[in-house]
Amino acid sequence: MVKQVDVLVIGGGAAGMTAALTAKREGLDVLLCEKAPYVGGITATSGGTTWVPGTHLSDKAGVPDKVDDARTFLSHVCAGRGGDDLREAFLQSGPEMIKELDEHTDVKFVAATAHPDYIGNLPGEAYGGRALAPVPFEAAVLGKDFDRVLPPRREFMGLGGMMVNRSELDALLNPFKSADNFKTTMKVVLPYFKDRLKFKRGTRLVMGNALVGRLYYSLMKHQVPVWFESPLVRLTLEAGRVVGAVVKQNGVETEIRARKGVVLATGGVGHNQALRERFFPKGTPDSYAPESNTGDGIQAGTAVGAALANQENPALWFPTSYNKLDDGYQAMWPHIILDRAKPGLLAVLPDGKRFVNESNSYHDFSSAQIRRSQEQGAAVLPAYLIVDDAFVNKYGLGFIMPGGKSLQHYLQRGYLKKAANLRDLAAMLDINPDTLEATVARYNELAATGEDSDFGRGSSKMNRFNGDANVQPNPCLRPFITQGAVYALTVKPADLAGSLGLACNTVGQVLHENSQAIEGLYACGNDLASIFKGTYPGPGTTIGPGMVFGWRIAKHLAGKL
């Protein structure tokens, strides 16, 4: 049996669901096929921040942003890398896409008043307004279909299934510190216990899970059919045009013909070992993506002659620490905003030397780690976050929350190393003790002046935003306390998303190796090569373009772009 639709979307992350939802709203007959038993992809396990400049939401939040400013900013960030036409398409369509979803679907965002761009001291950078946060979603309205939303990773849910916003974290860690903290705690915890009477986890969704839940609810309301556990087998090519695809449903191969086009949105490289071995730096650990992300869209595209782009900058990275649990589960902590920018921490490689502005974005931190490793002719080397006792107690570190909660537990597990002094810590890490002591002495010399002339720590708005405002003159810099216990935590660069992907034009059509568009084939999300060409301009610069290009593809297929 052959099924016929107008548009076939392969992949149910934010980009794929946006493409399917928009195409359906334009009157097209749409089918979405998802490999996993649930929707969400990488978005479901992310913070969900979505970077779209110049939206009406920035005006509404009182932090108006202009597309022209973002255009200027990106011209500096991506200078000399190519892809200007794709970024221009993104900038032009972004505000309209957000406005349409806001007015006609259950997909809701709010512009952050303070969430700076990641690359600082450039014309056109924004402090607020560009980063859009998903509005929390009460997913009980999904009923039994709530189980179709991919949960966050285990390590980011409290009490076995409760989601918490970043702004609520301090209150839940210190519920009796104040009346407000107790009130916030009860507001979050009591509904959760009520949810558990009916559901496997809490139905109050925040961050990326909220965005996924809202998109899926909108698909349901618009009656978009979703085939779960239906992986892509191959694309169907006739006379050089993609006319459909074969998917495996209930173990049986089913041919689906798509009159207007097939949209690939399967999540990028992910865990595809062949692509990783071919393009990724040696020594990088496996992907943060869900296990179902195995490069299916990229493989299917290249099988019909599609070109790859961003081969020299294949991924977007963050420094990650690992804690293997007793049941074998590998817990991962992404060191994004909570610890690296705080004063009193320094990062070194096995040579005992600093290599980066520790307060820079996670992608820039890990990129520097990879680059310095390659300069030394080695596979990617581990980096060590070095802190003192006061730091751990005030800010926490990775899985260790502020106040040093569970410190002994993580020391016993070997997640964290502790020593009486720097020389002993160096010995534990197989670092030259003299070099490490000299590095800390230089760091303290800079901290005493409040200016990091070696790496520029605290020199950007984003650096200072994530630092400690109570520490002056530089909220990212204070002397390292060498008297008393010292600690080290190992971090490695894990890929949070792909930059390598299929080459496409401004309407999302996949390009052949001969640079011509492959008729009937489109890509968005991480299957589309990053429009920022290996750079990471700001918070949410994977989800934003993913959704915008999903929207542009649908509009193009409907003849509305």
Coordinates of C-alpha atoms in Angstrom, one line a residue:
M1 CA 0.0 0.0 0.0
V2 CA 1.2 3.5 -0.9
K3 CA 0.1 6.5 1.2
Q4 CA -0.1 9.9 -0.5
V5 CA 0.3 13.3 1.3
D6 CA 1.3 16.8 0.3
V7 CA 4.1 17.1 2.7
L8 CA 6.0 14.4 4.6
V9 CA 8.1 15.6 7.6
I10 CA 10.7 13.2 9.0
G11 CA 11.5 14.1 12.6
G12 CA 9.5 15.5 15.5
G13 CA 11.8 18.0 17.2
A14 CA 11.0 21.7 17.3
A15 CA 12.0 22.3 13.7
G16 CA 10.1 19.4 12.2
M17 CA 6.9 20.1 14.3
T18 CA 7.1 23.8 13.2
A19 CA 7.3 22.7 9.6
A20 CA 4.4 20.3 10.0
L21 CA 2.2 22.7 12.0
T22 CA 2.8 25.6 9.5
A23 CA 2.1 23.4 6.5
K24 CA -1.1 22.2 8.0
R25 CA -2.2 25.7 8.8
E26 CA -1.6 26.6 5.1
G27 CA -4.1 23.9 4.1
L28 CA -1.6 21.2 3.1
D29 CA -2.1 17.5 3.8
V30 CA 0.7 16.7 6.2
L31 CA 2.2 13.6 7.8
L32 CA 4.9 13.6 10.5
C33 CA 7.0 10.5 11.0
E34 CA 9.1 10.2 14.2
K35 CA 11.6 7.4 14.8
A36 CA 11.2 7.5 18.6
P37 CA 8.1 6.7 20.6
Y38 CA 7.9 10.4 21.5
V39 CA 8.4 13.9 20.1
G40 CA 10.9 16.4 21.2
G41 CA 14.4 15.4 20.0
I42 CA 17.3 17.6 21.3
T43 CA 14.9 20.4 22.1
A44 CA 13.1 18.4 24.8
T45 CA 16.3 18.0 26.8
S46 CA 17.5 21.6 26.3
G47 CA 16.9 24.9 28.0
G48 CA 14.5 25.8 25.1
T49 CA 15.8 29.3 24.7
T50 CA 15.1 30.4 21.1
W51 CA 17.2 33.2 19.5
V52 CA 15.1 35.3 17.1
P53 CA 15.9 39.0 16.7
G54 CA 13.5 41.8 16.2
T55 CA 10.2 40.2 17.4
H56 CA 7.1 41.9 18.8
L57 CA 7.8 40.1 22.0
S58 CA 10.9 42.2 22.6
D59 CA 8.8 45.3 22.4
K60 CA 6.2 43.8 24.7
A61 CA 8.9 43.0 27.3
G62 CA 10.3 46.5 27.2
V63 CA 13.6 45.6 25.6
P64 CA 12.9 46.4 21.9
D65 CA 15.3 44.7 19.5
K66 CA 15.9 45.6 15.9
V67 CA 16.7 43.2 13.0
D68 CA 19.2 45.8 11.6
D69 CA 21.2 45.5 14.9
A70 CA 21.2 41.8 14.7
R71 CA 22.3 42.0 11.0
T72 CA 25.2 44.2 12.0
F73 CA 26.1 41.8 14.9
L74 CA 26.1 38.7 12.7
S75 CA 28.1 40.4 10.0
H76 CA 31.0 40.6 12.5
V77 CA 30.4 37.2 14.2
C78 CA 30.3 35.3 10.8
A79 CA 32.6 37.5 8.8
G80 CA 34.4 35.6 6.0
R81 CA 32.5 32.4 6.6
G82 CA 29.9 32.7 3.9
G83 CA 26.2 31.9 4.2
D84 CA 25.0 35.6 4.3
D85 CA 21.9 34.8 2.2
L86 CA 20.8 32.1 4.6
R87 CA 21.2 34.4 7.6
E88 CA 19.4 37.2 5.8
A89 CA 16.4 34.8 5.2
F90 CA 16.4 33.9 8.9
L91 CA 16.4 37.5 10.0
Q92 CA 13.6 38.5 7.6
S93 CA 11.3 35.6 8.5
G94 CA 12.0 35.3 12.2
P95 CA 9.7 38.0 13.6
E96 CA 6.8 36.9 11.3
M97 CA 7.2 33.3 12.3
I98 CA 7.1 34.2 16.1
K99 CA 4.1 36.5 15.6
E100 CA 2.2 33.9 13.7
L101 CA 2.8 31.1 16.2
D102 CA 2.0 33.5 19.1
E103 CA -1.3 34.6 17.6
H104 CA -2.6 31.3 16.0
T105 CA -1.2 28.4 18.0
D106 CA -0.4 27.4 21.6
V107 CA 3.3 28.0 21.1
K108 CA 4.1 30.9 23.4
F109 CA 7.4 32.7 24.2
V110 CA 8.4 35.6 26.4
A111 CA 11.4 37.7 25.5
A112 CA 14.1 37.7 28.2
T113 CA 14.8 41.2 29.5
A114 CA 18.4 40.1 30.4
H115 CA 20.0 37.3 28.4
P116 CA 23.0 38.7 26.5
D117 CA 24.4 37.5 23.2
Y118 CA 27.3 35.2 23.7
I119 CA 30.0 37.0 21.6
G120 CA 30.7 40.4 23.3
N121 CA 32.0 43.8 22.4
L122 CA 30.7 43.8 18.9
P123 CA 28.4 46.3 17.2
G124 CA 24.8 45.3 17.3
E125 CA 25.0 42.9 20.2
A126 CA 22.0 42.7 22.5
Y127 CA 21.7 42.4 26.3
G128 CA 18.0 41.4 26.2
G129 CA 15.1 40.9 23.8
R130 CA 16.6 38.5 21.4
A131 CA 16.5 35.3 23.5
L132 CA 12.9 34.0 23.8
A133 CA 12.0 31.7 26.6
P134 CA 9.1 29.2 26.3
V135 CA 6.2 29.9 28.5
P136 CA 5.6 27.1 31.0
F137 CA 3.1 24.6 29.8
E138 CA 0.5 22.6 31.9
A139 CA 0.7 19.3 29.9
A140 CA -2.2 17.6 31.7
V141 CA -4.3 18.8 28.7
L142 CA -2.5 16.2 26.6
G143 CA -4.1 13.4 28.6
K144 CA -2.7 10.0 27.8
D145 CA -0.6 11.6 25.0
F146 CA 1.5 13.3 27.6
D147 CA 3.6 10.2 27.5
R148 CA 4.5 11.1 23.9
V149 CA 6.6 14.1 25.1
L150 CA 10.3 13.1 25.6
P151 CA 11.2 13.7 29.3
P152 CA 14.3 15.7 30.2
R153 CA 17.4 13.7 31.2
R154 CA 17.1 12.1 34.6
E155 CA 19.7 14.3 36.2
F156 CA 17.5 17.4 35.6
M157 CA 14.3 16.3 37.2
G158 CA 13.8 16.6 41.0
L159 CA 12.0 14.0 43.1
G160 CA 12.0 11.5 40.3
G161 CA 10.0 13.6 37.7
M162 CA 9.6 17.3 38.6
M163 CA 10.8 20.1 36.4
V164 CA 12.2 23.3 37.8
N165 CA 12.9 26.7 36.3
R166 CA 16.3 28.2 36.8
S167 CA 14.7 31.1 38.7
E168 CA 13.2 28.6 41.2
L169 CA 16.3 26.6 41.9
D170 CA 17.6 28.7 44.8
A171 CA 14.2 28.6 46.5
L172 CA 14.0 24.8 46.2
L173 CA 17.5 24.3 47.5
N174 CA 16.8 26.6 50.5
P175 CA 13.1 26.3 51.1
F176 CA 13.3 27.6 54.7
K177 CA 15.6 30.5 54.0
S178 CA 12.7 32.9 53.6
A179 CA 8.9 33.1 53.4
D180 CA 9.2 33.7 49.6
N181 CA 11.4 30.6 49.2
F182 CA 8.9 28.5 51.1
K183 CA 6.0 29.8 49.1
T184 CA 7.8 29.1 45.8
T185 CA 8.7 25.6 46.9
M186 CA 5.1 24.7 47.9
K187 CA 3.9 26.2 44.6
V188 CA 6.1 23.8 42.7
V189 CA 6.1 20.7 44.9
L190 CA 2.5 20.3 45.9
P191 CA 1.1 20.2 42.3
Y192 CA 3.8 17.8 41.4
F193 CA 2.7 15.3 44.0
K194 CA -0.9 15.6 42.8
D195 CA 0.3 15.0 39.2
R196 CA 2.0 11.7 40.3
L197 CA -1.3 10.3 41.2
K198 CA -2.2 10.1 37.5
F199 CA 1.0 10.6 35.5
K200 CA 4.5 9.1 35.4
R201 CA 6.0 12.6 36.0
G202 CA 5.1 16.1 36.7
T203 CA 2.9 17.8 34.1
R204 CA 4.2 21.3 34.6
L205 CA 6.7 21.6 31.8
V206 CA 9.4 24.4 31.6
M207 CA 12.3 25.2 29.2
G208 CA 12.7 22.9 26.2
N209 CA 10.1 20.5 27.4
A210 CA 7.5 23.3 27.5
L211 CA 8.3 24.2 23.9
V212 CA 8.0 20.6 22.8
G213 CA 4.7 20.1 24.7
R214 CA 3.2 23.3 23.2
L215 CA 4.2 22.3 19.7
Y216 CA 2.8 18.8 20.1
Y217 CA -0.5 20.1 21.6
S218 CA -0.8 22.5 18.6
L219 CA -0.3 19.6 16.2
M220 CA -3.0 17.7 18.0
K221 CA -5.4 20.6 17.9
H222 CA -4.7 21.0 14.2
Q223 CA -5.2 17.3 13.6
V224 CA -1.8 16.6 12.2
P225 CA -1.2 12.9 12.2
V226 CA 2.0 11.7 13.8
W227 CA 3.4 8.2 13.2
F228 CA 5.6 7.2 16.1
E229 CA 8.3 4.5 15.9
S230 CA 8.5 5.0 12.2
P231 CA 12.1 5.5 11.2
L232 CA 13.2 6.7 7.7
V233 CA 14.6 3.8 5.6
R234 CA 15.3 5.7 2.4
L235 CA 14.2 8.5 0.1
T236 CA 12.4 7.8 -3.1
L237 CA 14.1 9.4 -6.1
E238 CA 12.5 9.6 -9.6
A239 CA 14.2 11.4 -12.5
G240 CA 16.3 13.4 -10.1
R241 CA 13.4 14.5 -7.9
V242 CA 12.5 13.2 -4.4
V243 CA 8.9 12.1 -4.6
G244 CA 8.6 10.5 -1.2
A245 CA 10.2 8.1 1.2
V246 CA 10.0 4.6 2.7
V247 CA 9.6 4.4 6.5
K248 CA 9.3 1.4 8.7
Q249 CA 6.1 1.3 10.6
N250 CA 5.4 -1.6 13.0
G251 CA 8.3 -3.4 11.4
V252 CA 6.9 -3.2 7.9
E253 CA 8.3 -0.9 5.2
T254 CA 5.7 1.6 4.0
E255 CA 6.0 3.8 1.0
I256 CA 4.8 7.4 1.4
R257 CA 4.5 9.6 -1.7
A258 CA 4.8 13.4 -1.1
R259 CA 3.2 15.5 -3.8
K260 CA 5.0 18.7 -2.7
G261 CA 8.1 17.6 -0.7
V262 CA 9.9 15.7 2.0
V263 CA 11.3 17.6 4.9
L264 CA 14.3 16.1 6.8
A265 CA 14.4 17.1 10.5
T266 CA 15.9 14.1 12.2
G267 CA 18.3 15.9 14.5
G268 CA 21.6 16.0 12.7
V269 CA 24.7 13.9 13.2
G270 CA 23.9 12.8 16.7
H271 CA 25.3 9.3 17.5
N272 CA 26.1 8.4 13.9
Q273 CA 29.5 6.8 14.4
A274 CA 30.6 6.9 10.8
L275 CA 30.0 10.6 10.5
R276 CA 31.6 11.3 13.8
E277 CA 34.8 9.3 12.9
R278 CA 35.0 11.1 9.6
F279 CA 34.4 14.7 10.7
F280 CA 34.6 15.1 14.5
P281 CA 37.8 15.8 16.5
K282 CA 39.4 12.7 17.8
G283 CA 38.7 12.1 21.5
T284 CA 35.4 13.9 21.8
P285 CA 32.9 11.9 23.8
D286 CA 29.5 10.9 22.5
S287 CA 26.6 13.3 21.7
Y288 CA 24.2 14.9 24.2
A289 CA 21.4 14.2 21.7
P290 CA 18.8 11.5 22.4
E291 CA 19.9 8.0 21.5
S292 CA 17.4 7.9 18.6
N293 CA 19.4 10.7 16.8
T294 CA 21.6 8.7 14.5
G295 CA 22.1 10.9 11.5
D296 CA 19.3 9.3 9.5
G297 CA 18.4 12.5 7.6
I298 CA 22.0 13.3 6.7
Q299 CA 22.7 9.8 5.5
A300 CA 19.5 9.7 3.4
G301 CA 20.3 13.1 1.9
T302 CA 23.8 12.2 0.9
A303 CA 22.6 8.9 -0.5
V304 CA 20.7 10.9 -3.2
G305 CA 23.7 13.2 -3.9
A306 CA 23.2 15.9 -1.3
A307 CA 26.2 18.1 -0.4
L308 CA 27.5 18.5 3.2
A309 CA 28.4 21.9 4.6
N310 CA 30.4 23.1 7.7
Q311 CA 32.7 20.1 7.5
E312 CA 35.5 22.0 9.1
N313 CA 33.3 23.1 12.1
P314 CA 31.1 20.0 12.6
A315 CA 29.5 20.7 16.0
L316 CA 28.4 23.1 18.7
W317 CA 30.0 22.2 22.0
F318 CA 29.7 22.5 25.8
P319 CA 32.0 21.4 28.6
T320 CA 30.5 18.4 30.3
S321 CA 31.3 16.4 33.4
Y322 CA 30.2 12.8 33.8
N323 CA 28.9 10.8 36.8
K324 CA 28.1 7.2 36.1
L325 CA 25.3 6.0 38.4
D326 CA 25.1 2.6 40.1
D327 CA 22.6 1.3 37.5
G328 CA 25.0 2.2 34.7
Y329 CA 23.3 5.4 33.6
Q330 CA 25.8 8.0 32.5
A331 CA 24.7 11.3 34.0
M332 CA 26.0 14.4 32.2
W333 CA 26.3 17.9 33.6
P334 CA 26.5 20.7 31.0
H335 CA 28.6 23.5 32.4
I336 CA 26.7 26.3 30.8
I337 CA 25.9 29.2 33.2
L338 CA 25.9 28.2 36.9
D339 CA 29.6 27.8 37.7
R340 CA 32.3 28.6 35.0
A341 CA 31.7 32.4 35.0
K342 CA 31.8 32.8 38.8
P343 CA 34.9 34.4 40.4
G344 CA 37.5 32.0 41.9
L345 CA 37.4 29.3 39.2
L346 CA 40.2 28.7 36.7
A347 CA 40.4 26.1 34.0
V348 CA 43.7 24.3 32.9
L349 CA 44.7 21.6 30.6
P350 CA 47.1 18.7 31.6
D351 CA 50.0 21.1 31.0
G352 CA 48.8 23.0 34.0
K353 CA 48.1 26.2 32.1
R354 CA 45.0 28.3 31.5
F355 CA 43.8 28.2 27.9
V356 CA 40.6 30.2 27.7
N357 CA 38.4 32.9 29.2
E358 CA 36.5 30.6 31.5
S359 CA 33.5 32.9 31.5
N360 CA 33.0 32.8 27.7
S361 CA 30.1 30.8 26.2
Y362 CA 30.1 27.0 26.5
H363 CA 30.8 26.6 22.8
D364 CA 33.8 29.0 22.9
F365 CA 35.2 27.4 26.0
S366 CA 35.1 23.9 24.4
S367 CA 36.3 25.1 21.1
A368 CA 39.4 26.6 22.7
Q369 CA 39.9 23.2 24.5
I370 CA 39.7 21.4 21.2
R371 CA 41.9 23.9 19.4
R372 CA 44.7 23.8 22.0
S373 CA 44.6 20.0 22.1
Q374 CA 45.0 19.9 18.3
E375 CA 47.9 22.4 18.5
Q376 CA 49.6 19.9 20.8
G377 CA 49.0 17.2 18.3
A378 CA 46.8 15.2 20.6
A379 CA 43.3 13.9 20.7
V380 CA 41.0 16.2 22.7
L381 CA 42.6 16.6 26.1
P382 CA 40.6 16.8 29.4
A383 CA 40.3 20.2 31.0
Y384 CA 40.2 20.7 34.8
L385 CA 38.0 23.3 36.6
I386 CA 40.1 24.2 39.6
V387 CA 38.3 25.8 42.6
D388 CA 38.8 26.4 46.3
D389 CA 36.7 25.5 49.3
A390 CA 34.9 28.9 49.4
F391 CA 33.9 28.5 45.8
V392 CA 32.3 25.1 46.3
N393 CA 30.3 26.3 49.3
K394 CA 29.1 29.5 47.6
Y395 CA 28.4 28.5 44.1
G396 CA 28.6 24.7 43.9
L397 CA 30.3 22.9 41.0
G398 CA 28.5 20.7 38.4
F399 CA 26.3 18.2 40.2
I400 CA 27.3 19.7 43.6
M401 CA 24.8 22.4 44.5
P402 CA 25.6 25.6 46.4
G403 CA 26.4 25.1 50.0
G404 CA 28.4 22.0 49.2
K405 CA 25.4 19.7 49.3
S406 CA 26.3 16.1 48.6
L407 CA 30.0 17.0 48.4
Q408 CA 31.2 13.9 50.2
H409 CA 29.0 11.7 48.0
Y410 CA 30.6 13.0 44.8
L411 CA 34.1 12.8 46.3
Q412 CA 33.5 9.2 47.1
R413 CA 32.3 8.5 43.6
G414 CA 35.4 10.1 42.1
Y415 CA 33.4 12.7 40.3
L416 CA 35.4 15.4 42.1
K417 CA 39.0 15.4 43.4
K418 CA 40.0 17.1 46.6
A419 CA 43.5 17.8 48.0
A420 CA 45.0 19.7 50.9
N421 CA 47.0 22.0 48.6
L422 CA 47.7 22.7 45.0
R423 CA 50.8 20.6 44.8
D424 CA 48.9 17.5 46.0
L425 CA 46.1 18.3 43.6
A426 CA 48.6 18.5 40.7
A427 CA 49.9 15.1 41.6
M428 CA 46.4 13.6 41.5
L429 CA 45.9 15.1 38.0
D430 CA 49.4 14.2 36.8
I431 CA 50.2 17.9 36.3
N432 CA 53.6 19.5 37.0
P433 CA 53.1 21.0 40.5
D434 CA 55.4 24.0 39.8
T435 CA 53.4 24.9 36.6
L436 CA 50.1 24.7 38.4
E437 CA 51.3 26.8 41.3
A438 CA 52.7 29.4 38.8
T439 CA 49.4 29.4 36.9
V440 CA 47.4 30.1 40.1
A441 CA 49.9 32.8 41.2
R442 CA 49.5 34.6 37.8
Y443 CA 45.7 34.2 38.1
N444 CA 45.8 35.8 41.6
E445 CA 48.0 38.6 40.3
L446 CA 45.4 39.4 37.7
A447 CA 42.6 39.0 40.1
A448 CA 44.1 41.6 42.5
T449 CA 43.9 44.2 39.7
G450 CA 40.4 43.1 38.6
E451 CA 41.6 42.8 35.0
D452 CA 42.4 39.6 33.2
S453 CA 44.9 40.9 30.6
D454 CA 45.8 37.3 29.6
F455 CA 42.3 36.1 28.5
G456 CA 39.9 39.0 29.0
R457 CA 37.7 37.3 31.7
G458 CA 34.8 39.6 32.7
S459 CA 35.3 41.8 29.6
S460 CA 31.9 41.2 28.0
K461 CA 28.3 41.8 29.1
M462 CA 27.7 38.1 28.9
N463 CA 30.7 37.3 31.1
R464 CA 29.6 39.8 33.8
F465 CA 25.9 38.7 33.6
N466 CA 26.8 35.2 34.6
G467 CA 29.4 36.3 37.2
D468 CA 28.7 37.4 40.8
A469 CA 27.5 41.1 40.9
N470 CA 28.6 41.3 44.6
V471 CA 32.2 40.9 43.6
Q472 CA 33.8 44.1 42.3
P473 CA 35.4 45.5 40.2
N474 CA 35.2 42.3 38.1
P475 CA 32.3 40.0 38.9
C476 CA 34.1 37.1 37.2
L477 CA 37.4 37.4 39.0
R478 CA 38.7 37.1 42.6
P479 CA 41.9 35.6 44.0
F480 CA 42.1 31.9 44.4
I481 CA 42.4 30.9 48.0
T482 CA 45.4 28.6 48.3
Q483 CA 45.1 28.1 52.0
G484 CA 42.8 25.2 52.7
A485 CA 41.2 22.5 50.5
V486 CA 41.3 22.7 46.7
Y487 CA 39.3 20.8 44.1
A488 CA 39.4 19.7 40.5
L489 CA 36.6 18.6 38.2
T490 CA 37.3 17.1 34.8
V491 CA 35.3 18.4 31.8
K492 CA 35.2 17.3 28.2
P493 CA 33.6 18.9 25.1
A494 CA 30.3 17.1 24.3
D495 CA 28.3 18.2 21.2
L496 CA 24.9 19.6 22.0
A497 CA 24.0 20.0 18.4
G498 CA 25.5 19.6 14.9
S499 CA 26.9 22.4 12.8
L500 CA 27.8 19.9 10.0
G501 CA 24.7 19.2 8.0
L502 CA 23.1 19.2 4.5
A503 CA 23.8 22.2 2.4
C504 CA 20.5 24.1 1.6
N505 CA 19.3 27.3 -0.1
T506 CA 17.2 30.1 1.5
V507 CA 13.9 28.2 1.2
G508 CA 15.4 25.0 2.8
Q509 CA 15.8 23.0 -0.4
V510 CA 18.7 20.6 -0.1
L511 CA 21.5 21.2 -2.5
H512 CA 23.2 18.5 -4.7
E513 CA 26.9 18.2 -4.8
N514 CA 26.7 20.1 -8.1
S515 CA 25.1 23.0 -6.1
Q516 CA 21.7 22.6 -7.8
A517 CA 18.6 22.2 -5.6
I518 CA 17.3 18.6 -5.3
E519 CA 13.6 19.0 -6.2
G520 CA 11.2 17.8 -3.5
L521 CA 13.8 17.6 -0.7
Y522 CA 14.1 20.0 2.2
A523 CA 16.0 20.1 5.5
C524 CA 15.7 22.1 8.7
G525 CA 16.9 21.8 12.3
N526 CA 20.2 20.1 12.7
D527 CA 19.8 18.3 9.4
L528 CA 20.4 21.7 7.8
A529 CA 24.0 22.8 8.2
S530 CA 24.2 25.6 10.7
I531 CA 23.6 29.0 9.2
F532 CA 26.1 30.5 11.7
K533 CA 29.0 28.4 10.2
G534 CA 30.5 27.0 13.3
T535 CA 29.9 30.1 15.5
Y536 CA 27.5 30.3 18.4
P537 CA 26.2 33.9 18.5
G538 CA 23.7 33.7 21.4
P539 CA 21.4 31.6 23.6
G540 CA 19.1 29.5 21.4
T541 CA 20.9 29.9 18.1
T542 CA 20.1 26.3 17.1
I543 CA 16.4 26.3 18.0
G544 CA 15.7 29.7 16.5
P545 CA 16.9 29.0 13.0
G546 CA 15.5 25.5 13.2
M547 CA 12.0 26.8 13.7
V548 CA 12.4 29.6 11.3
F549 CA 13.5 27.4 8.4
G550 CA 10.8 24.9 9.2
W551 CA 8.4 27.7 8.9
R552 CA 10.0 29.0 5.6
I553 CA 9.9 25.5 4.1
A554 CA 6.2 25.1 4.8
K555 CA 5.4 28.6 3.4
H556 CA 7.5 27.8 0.3
L557 CA 5.6 24.5 -0.2
A558 CA 2.3 26.3 0.1
G559 CA 3.4 29.0 -2.4
K560 CA 3.2 31.7 0.3
L561 CA 6.9 32.7 0.7

